[in-house]
XYZ file of C-alpha atoms in Angstrom:
226
model
C -5.065 -2.759 6.269
C -7.519 -2.673 3.387
C -10.405 -1.808 5.705
C -8.495 1.253 6.922
C -7.312 2.089 3.395
C -10.787 2.153 1.856
C -12.243 3.926 4.894
C -9.443 6.505 4.574
C -10.183 6.903 0.876
C -13.852 7.599 1.546
C -12.875 10.076 4.258
C -10.305 11.608 1.907
C -12.984 12.207 -0.731
C -15.124 13.962 1.855
C -12.202 16.177 2.878
C -11.265 16.991 -0.705
C -14.895 17.772 -1.535
C -15.121 20.084 1.465
C -12.036 22.149 0.587
C -12.295 22.288 -3.217
C -15.141 22.685 -5.713
C -16.585 19.546 -7.269
C -17.360 19.625 -10.986
C -20.590 18.405 -12.576
C -18.946 15.060 -13.339
C -17.825 14.552 -9.755
C -14.311 14.621 -8.371
C -11.558 15.166 -10.912
C -8.678 12.734 -11.340
C -6.425 15.072 -9.349
C -8.968 15.249 -6.529
C -9.295 11.462 -6.485
C -5.511 11.164 -6.311
C -5.454 13.610 -3.388
C -8.101 11.545 -1.592
C -6.030 8.435 -2.263
C -2.956 10.091 -0.780
C -4.909 11.041 2.349
C -6.024 7.424 2.752
C -2.390 6.416 3.280
C -1.981 8.511 6.428
C -4.098 6.384 8.817
C -3.016 3.223 7.010
C 0.672 3.952 7.607
C 0.122 4.114 11.358
C -1.035 0.494 11.205
C 1.101 -0.987 8.461
C 4.529 0.451 9.361
C 5.168 -1.596 12.543
C 3.581 -4.738 11.093
C 5.712 -4.485 7.954
C 8.830 -3.934 10.068
C 8.128 -7.195 11.890
C 7.268 -8.983 8.629
C 10.418 -8.047 6.731
C 12.640 -8.827 9.745
C 11.198 -12.340 9.962
C 11.443 -12.794 6.187
C 15.116 -11.850 6.170
C 15.758 -14.080 9.172
C 14.090 -16.992 7.379
C 16.499 -16.602 4.446
C 19.600 -16.713 6.664
C 21.613 -19.929 6.759
C 22.047 -20.960 10.401
C 25.137 -22.733 11.686
C 24.635 -26.182 13.234
C 22.995 -25.690 16.632
C 22.448 -21.958 16.043
C 19.008 -20.646 16.928
C 17.308 -17.791 15.114
C 17.410 -14.424 16.856
C 13.625 -14.077 16.888
C 11.140 -16.804 17.815
C 8.146 -15.055 16.273
C 6.343 -11.781 15.700
C 5.773 -10.903 19.349
C 9.408 -11.645 20.146
C 10.461 -9.228 17.378
C 8.323 -6.491 18.943
C 9.682 -7.184 22.431
C 13.301 -7.074 21.331
C 12.828 -3.986 19.159
C 11.127 -2.164 22.021
C 13.878 -3.203 24.420
C 16.528 -1.927 22.007
C 15.005 1.436 21.109
C 11.454 1.838 22.398
C 8.537 2.730 20.137
C 10.864 4.591 17.803
C 12.553 1.317 16.949
C 9.217 -0.494 16.452
C 8.001 2.259 14.120
C 11.265 2.639 12.200
C 10.536 3.173 8.520
C 7.198 4.941 9.067
C 8.284 7.973 7.016
C 9.504 5.696 4.227
C 6.249 3.734 4.424
C 4.218 6.935 4.007
C 6.534 8.009 1.177
C 5.611 4.732 -0.525
C 1.933 4.463 0.382
C 1.038 8.143 -0.182
C 1.915 8.337 -3.891
C 1.080 4.648 -4.316
C -2.438 5.074 -2.935
C -2.911 8.247 -4.995
C -2.084 6.321 -8.175
C -4.027 3.273 -6.966
C -7.403 4.887 -6.414
C -7.128 7.434 -9.225
C -6.248 4.713 -11.739
C -9.133 2.558 -10.538
C -11.660 5.376 -10.966
C -10.292 6.363 -14.372
C -10.353 2.780 -15.670
C -13.836 2.249 -14.229
C -15.086 5.329 -16.054
C -13.477 4.180 -19.307
C -15.054 0.711 -19.041
C -18.464 1.919 -17.855
C -21.304 1.794 -20.385
C -22.580 5.213 -21.482
C -26.035 6.560 -20.788
C -27.839 6.744 -24.176
C -29.385 10.121 -23.278
C -26.561 12.016 -21.574
C -23.632 10.101 -23.004
C -22.044 9.998 -19.553
C -20.752 6.816 -17.872
C -23.474 5.080 -15.876
C -21.085 3.506 -13.380
C -22.826 0.135 -13.760
C -19.861 -2.134 -14.329
C -19.782 -5.867 -14.879
C -17.711 -7.959 -12.497
C -15.231 -8.521 -15.319
C -14.787 -4.776 -15.778
C -14.322 -4.304 -12.024
C -11.681 -7.033 -12.029
C -9.811 -5.392 -14.924
C -9.952 -1.985 -13.243
C -8.611 -3.455 -10.014
C -5.778 -5.209 -11.839
C -4.824 -1.978 -13.608
C -4.918 -0.072 -10.331
C -2.510 -2.535 -8.749
C 0.007 -2.096 -11.552
C -0.382 1.700 -11.453
C 0.321 1.662 -7.711
C 3.563 -0.314 -7.836
C 5.302 1.227 -10.849
C 6.066 4.671 -9.327
C 6.794 3.533 -5.758
C 8.723 0.278 -6.109
C 12.141 1.908 -5.464
C 10.717 3.517 -2.326
C 9.505 0.107 -1.154
C 13.015 -1.291 -1.639
C 14.503 1.514 0.475
C 11.815 1.027 3.134
C 12.469 -2.699 3.421
C 16.245 -2.203 3.683
C 15.737 0.528 6.277
C 13.459 -1.653 8.392
C 15.778 -4.672 8.352
C 19.081 -2.833 8.849
C 20.974 -3.324 12.079
C 21.754 -0.321 14.279
C 21.004 3.297 13.458
C 20.642 4.007 9.758
C 19.122 6.803 7.700
C 17.133 6.885 4.482
C 19.981 8.712 2.750
C 22.465 6.110 3.922
C 20.340 3.257 2.600
C 19.930 4.987 -0.784
C 23.679 5.562 -1.102
C 24.426 1.969 -0.147
C 21.950 0.538 -2.660
C 23.160 2.747 -5.490
C 26.786 2.009 -4.660
C 26.196 -1.737 -4.879
C 24.175 -1.923 -8.071
C 23.196 1.461 -9.460
C 19.579 2.070 -10.403
C 18.929 -1.653 -10.857
C 19.497 -2.192 -7.140
C 16.242 -0.360 -6.419
C 14.151 -2.810 -8.489
C 14.772 -6.323 -7.114
C 11.751 -8.535 -7.761
C 9.972 -5.877 -9.820
C 8.518 -8.391 -12.294
C 7.124 -10.787 -9.650
C 5.681 -7.823 -7.716
C 3.716 -6.645 -10.761
C 2.651 -10.214 -11.526
C 1.309 -10.551 -7.991
C -0.339 -7.120 -8.083
C -2.644 -8.051 -10.966
C -4.635 -10.910 -9.360
C -4.289 -9.567 -5.791
C -5.784 -6.160 -6.522
C -8.308 -7.506 -9.000
C -9.603 -9.697 -6.158
C -9.450 -6.794 -3.684
C -11.628 -4.437 -5.707
C -13.954 -7.251 -6.718
C -14.447 -8.053 -3.044
C -15.022 -4.398 -2.191
C -17.614 -3.907 -4.936
C -19.440 -7.114 -3.984
C -19.389 -6.029 -0.338
C -20.862 -2.652 -1.333
C -23.661 -4.360 -3.214
C -24.386 -6.670 -0.280
C -24.375 -3.798 2.224
C -26.674 -1.719 0.028
C -29.149 -4.583 -0.155
C -29.019 -5.117 3.615
C -29.006 -1.511 4.825
C -30.010 0.537 1.800
C -27.792 2.817 -0.298
C -25.752 5.478 1.479
């Protein structure tokens, strides 16, 4: 997922640079956000069916079984087989639109926030006064942590709707899920587990960007800079 996401982001920057002018300081924050949004398109094609299987198994694992009762699904492949039998590929890919609605804005905020924080933490060139881009590993970690928080804050309600949509039985719609959630608990119903999600986002995304930057350095040493 992350391999496709960062590849999509690089491709998104190329597309944005090809269709809009680039300023002397490089891509603007809006252009970086647009590139981040574009990165979510190929990623959604991969993540949507995997997340559908994941949330189904997670919900099944939380269900109390009666004595002698067996779970409906025996594993990930069994989930895919039964979903396909029930509704074909459309059933397997249910929630793809909701996934893109989450990952598009989320990725836009994710990558834009990372670049903005990187620029703010980057030491300035003594001659030009512009950021050098030479960040310490600590600064990279902080930028990654901030990017993770920036990603989740605007899209968490969408993630809640997506998960409910993907685990619902029968034919349901996004509008129906939203009405059901709001009817049961108002706006608070869209934010279950918000605190733990942000707590997880800090170390997870700090480690992600740290790994990416270290991988870039290693690749540049092995194959030369791009």
